[in-house]
């Protein structure tokens, strides 16, 4: 029996656990990750990686390798609704609606003004091996697949766990100061008696991972194709992208009361979507339940829940893995600050205070976006379900009919299907999440009303919000405002051309509190490359903004302060819970 003594034990080697390992390694925090499987996920699962998640990958040096394998933007600029992909029938192969999506088409400039990072699409079965390589490259000894956490206890001093090495059956003990439960909700939350609140069996979903040559029919820019009236969706899974994708997933929902199709019937349904004879090789068919649940608490003493362990939601809007990566982005710097000794353990209480509300919003949004597909079905005329085949046929022919009623049907459908922008164009939802309470100092300003449909992202430096991206020039280099925080820095202070007093204050506070404060003096050390920073910073030239390592604003002073060192010290102390 071996014994491991590490600062952090991570349970689970899915995308979120592996990313926790990468972040902790970057912060120089030793840890052990145990994953019961021998290898990463065999299922494609999550594929859409939103701009905020890509910013996080960029911060930790892995975005380029993800973009290199992910889908090029030109192949993910549209989602569409069709009757079938192909076929000879009078209504086969017809496109019903096409929507620009994910800031990959005409809205690219808008997305790119707000973020250095475009989104991408890379299924988990290709992302996780990449994350595993990156985690092992940073700390090969830390990542142990084929090891299962059996049980654990925790108290004021730390966590004691037993882990079984599955190949040998040997049981090892682990002593850690903190435990991160990235186990998808299988182990840690249930052992702590943490309830998941919300419906767990909304509808059963079938995902078939197939290989097929659909290149003759798949449209160049399309990332997701929905089919009406049959109700499934097809998504390319690479590894080559665009129409030449070799692999695909087909998804079908089974609504309560409907019979669950067997594998043969599922293959027949895929054939119906495609609408013509194509060789299909089924790699894997999985059945899973769409849930909409949130952990009643994210922390229990020295144990933290992240990713699917904290929230599980329908895949609409692709918020599952993205929210999980964003959870650990919030937690990792806090663990590092506490373990390095410049913040007390109380800082960690802000993790749940900040992330649980974001989790709640995303769980509710994903459910809302899933339900909206029923509105689209209704907009096509397909409610109530199931309809007799001859009625469905009349609805389809009626949709394409000449005349007043046909035009009315098409107009109604276009009006309703356009509301699915809540899933496919949700820039504000993806990038605008903010914290109201936690490791920050509110400045009392009113929060912007926001776009109710989650589309229009409004950059702001209001405390709790993501620091707006803007290009800066520094020593002949072009940097994003997001590139400033270094792994050794407790916080970053940004000030304007008349903010010299804040720089002196930062040096004084850093010395007094024993923390690194990186400084950016716009107009002197750094220059606003294209005027965008000036447009979004919301402070005067003599104001200051304090930024956390996760690029969320912690505090700001809109202009100068009579006692800048006192004001800054007070802010840093609140932010670091000192
Ligand atoms: C069809 C589908 C499509 C999706 N699409 C998207 C999308 O486009 N975008 C998106 O963001 N999300 C999407 N999701 C959701 C996404 O897949 C999940 O949110 C994500 O996998 C969660 O990652 P995780 O690391 O938290 O948990 P998991 O991936 O579940 O990993 C948890 C790991 O913990 C391990 N484990 C559990 N207990 C123990 C133990 N006792 N000891 C050791 N190891 C243990 C498990 O073996 C597992 O490997 C989709 C999901 C599905 C099913």
PDB file of C-alpha atoms and ligand atoms in Angstrom, residues 11-16 34-37 45-48 124 147-149 182-184 186-187 207 251 288 307-308 315 318-322, ligand 1:
ATOM      1  CA  UNK A  11     -11.330  12.951  -8.325  1.00  0.00           C
ATOM      2  CA  UNK A  12     -12.265  12.438 -11.976  1.00  0.00           C
ATOM      3  CA  UNK A  13     -10.257  12.682 -15.178  1.00  0.00           C
ATOM      4  CA  UNK A  14     -12.948  14.004 -17.533  1.00  0.00           C
ATOM      5  CA  UNK A  15     -12.497  17.396 -19.187  1.00  0.00           C
ATOM      6  CA  UNK A  16     -13.030  19.323 -15.962  1.00  0.00           C
ATOM      7  CA  UNK A  34      -7.484   9.780  -9.886  1.00  0.00           C
ATOM      8  CA  UNK A  35      -9.719   8.523 -12.687  1.00  0.00           C
ATOM      9  CA  UNK A  36     -11.350   5.105 -12.544  1.00  0.00           C
ATOM     10  CA  UNK A  37     -11.279   4.478 -16.293  1.00  0.00           C
ATOM     11  CA  UNK A  45     -20.299  14.059 -25.833  1.00  0.00           C
ATOM     12  CA  UNK A  46     -19.544  17.789 -25.532  1.00  0.00           C
ATOM     13  CA  UNK A  47     -18.214  19.402 -28.680  1.00  0.00           C
ATOM     14  CA  UNK A  48     -18.946  23.148 -28.634  1.00  0.00           C
ATOM     15  CA  UNK A 124     -14.771  15.285 -26.002  1.00  0.00           C
ATOM     16  CA  UNK A 147      -7.550   4.394 -10.023  1.00  0.00           C
ATOM     17  CA  UNK A 148     -10.856   4.714  -8.243  1.00  0.00           C
ATOM     18  CA  UNK A 149     -11.601   6.712  -5.132  1.00  0.00           C
ATOM     19  CA  UNK A 182     -14.700  16.492 -10.763  1.00  0.00           C
ATOM     20  CA  UNK A 183     -16.401  13.108 -10.828  1.00  0.00           C
ATOM     21  CA  UNK A 184     -19.494  13.994 -12.860  1.00  0.00           C
ATOM     22  CA  UNK A 186     -20.956   9.860  -9.372  1.00  0.00           C
ATOM     23  CA  UNK A 187     -19.139   9.766  -6.025  1.00  0.00           C
ATOM     24  CA  UNK A 207     -26.832   9.474 -29.256  1.00  0.00           C
ATOM     25  CA  UNK A 251     -29.343  12.561 -31.570  1.00  0.00           C
ATOM     26  CA  UNK A 288     -28.804   9.049 -21.430  1.00  0.00           C
ATOM     27  CA  UNK A 307     -18.359  20.473 -13.485  1.00  0.00           C
ATOM     28  CA  UNK A 308     -21.111  17.879 -13.819  1.00  0.00           C
ATOM     29  CA  UNK A 315     -26.937  19.852 -23.969  1.00  0.00           C
ATOM     30  CA  UNK A 318     -23.514  23.563 -24.972  1.00  0.00           C
ATOM     31  CA  UNK A 319     -23.147  24.791 -21.417  1.00  0.00           C
ATOM     32  CA  UNK A 320     -22.142  21.574 -19.637  1.00  0.00           C
ATOM     33  CA  UNK A 321     -18.402  21.274 -20.173  1.00  0.00           C
ATOM     34  CA  UNK A 322     -18.032  25.029 -20.718  1.00  0.00           C
TER      35      UNK A 322
HETATM   36  C1  LIG B   1     -24.569  14.236 -26.170  1.00  0.00           C
HETATM   37  C2  LIG B   1     -23.946  15.282 -25.296  1.00  0.00           C
HETATM   38  C3  LIG B   1     -23.585  16.470 -25.876  1.00  0.00           C
HETATM   39  C4  LIG B   1     -23.008  17.452 -25.082  1.00  0.00           C
HETATM   40  N1  LIG B   1     -22.635  18.612 -25.686  1.00  0.00           N
HETATM   41  C5  LIG B   1     -22.006  19.577 -24.948  1.00  0.00           C
HETATM   42  C6  LIG B   1     -21.449  20.753 -25.586  1.00  0.00           C
HETATM   43  O1  LIG B   1     -21.532  20.940 -26.809  1.00  0.00           O
HETATM   44  N2  LIG B   1     -20.787  21.658 -24.787  1.00  0.00           N
HETATM   45  C7  LIG B   1     -20.664  21.446 -23.430  1.00  0.00           C
HETATM   46  O2  LIG B   1     -20.060  22.307 -22.748  1.00  0.00           O
HETATM   47  N3  LIG B   1     -21.169  20.326 -22.817  1.00  0.00           N
HETATM   48  C8  LIG B   1     -21.814  19.381 -23.534  1.00  0.00           C
HETATM   49  N4  LIG B   1     -22.227  18.211 -22.934  1.00  0.00           N
HETATM   50  C9  LIG B   1     -22.013  17.996 -21.490  1.00  0.00           C
HETATM   51  C10 LIG B   1     -20.612  17.485 -21.180  1.00  0.00           C
HETATM   52  O3  LIG B   1     -20.347  16.271 -21.841  1.00  0.00           O
HETATM   53  C11 LIG B   1     -20.438  17.305 -19.684  1.00  0.00           C
HETATM   54  O4  LIG B   1     -20.876  18.486 -19.064  1.00  0.00           O
HETATM   55  C12 LIG B   1     -18.958  17.051 -19.344  1.00  0.00           C
HETATM   56  O5  LIG B   1     -18.556  15.767 -19.749  1.00  0.00           O
HETATM   57  C13 LIG B   1     -18.717  17.175 -17.849  1.00  0.00           C
HETATM   58  O6  LIG B   1     -17.357  16.964 -17.586  1.00  0.00           O
HETATM   59  P1  LIG B   1     -16.875  16.526 -16.140  1.00  0.00           P
HETATM   60  O7  LIG B   1     -15.392  16.385 -16.260  1.00  0.00           O
HETATM   61  O8  LIG B   1     -17.449  17.435 -15.132  1.00  0.00           O
HETATM   62  O9  LIG B   1     -17.563  15.123 -15.886  1.00  0.00           O
HETATM   63  P2  LIG B   1     -17.372  13.748 -16.651  1.00  0.00           P
HETATM   64  O10 LIG B   1     -17.041  13.963 -18.084  1.00  0.00           O
HETATM   65  O11 LIG B   1     -18.584  12.946 -16.322  1.00  0.00           O
HETATM   66  O12 LIG B   1     -16.099  13.114 -15.949  1.00  0.00           O
HETATM   67  C14 LIG B   1     -16.156  12.614 -14.637  1.00  0.00           C
HETATM   68  C15 LIG B   1     -15.111  11.533 -14.493  1.00  0.00           C
HETATM   69  O13 LIG B   1     -15.032  11.146 -13.123  1.00  0.00           O
HETATM   70  C16 LIG B   1     -14.765   9.766 -13.068  1.00  0.00           C
HETATM   71  N5  LIG B   1     -15.124   9.256 -11.748  1.00  0.00           N
HETATM   72  C17 LIG B   1     -16.354   9.251 -11.162  1.00  0.00           C
HETATM   73  N6  LIG B   1     -16.293   8.708  -9.934  1.00  0.00           N
HETATM   74  C18 LIG B   1     -14.991   8.355  -9.736  1.00  0.00           C
HETATM   75  C19 LIG B   1     -14.298   7.747  -8.672  1.00  0.00           C
HETATM   76  N7  LIG B   1     -14.921   7.351  -7.561  1.00  0.00           N
HETATM   77  N8  LIG B   1     -12.969   7.543  -8.784  1.00  0.00           N
HETATM   78  C20 LIG B   1     -12.311   7.904  -9.908  1.00  0.00           C
HETATM   79  N9  LIG B   1     -12.928   8.480 -10.976  1.00  0.00           N
HETATM   80  C21 LIG B   1     -14.250   8.712 -10.882  1.00  0.00           C
HETATM   81  C22 LIG B   1     -15.601   9.194 -14.203  1.00  0.00           C
HETATM   82  O14 LIG B   1     -15.109   7.940 -14.605  1.00  0.00           O
HETATM   83  C23 LIG B   1     -15.453  10.269 -15.277  1.00  0.00           C
HETATM   84  O15 LIG B   1     -14.413   9.988 -16.184  1.00  0.00           O
HETATM   85  C24 LIG B   1     -22.808  17.217 -23.683  1.00  0.00           C
HETATM   86  C25 LIG B   1     -23.175  16.004 -23.106  1.00  0.00           C
HETATM   87  C26 LIG B   1     -23.737  15.036 -23.896  1.00  0.00           C
HETATM   88  C27 LIG B   1     -24.107  13.728 -23.263  1.00  0.00           C
END
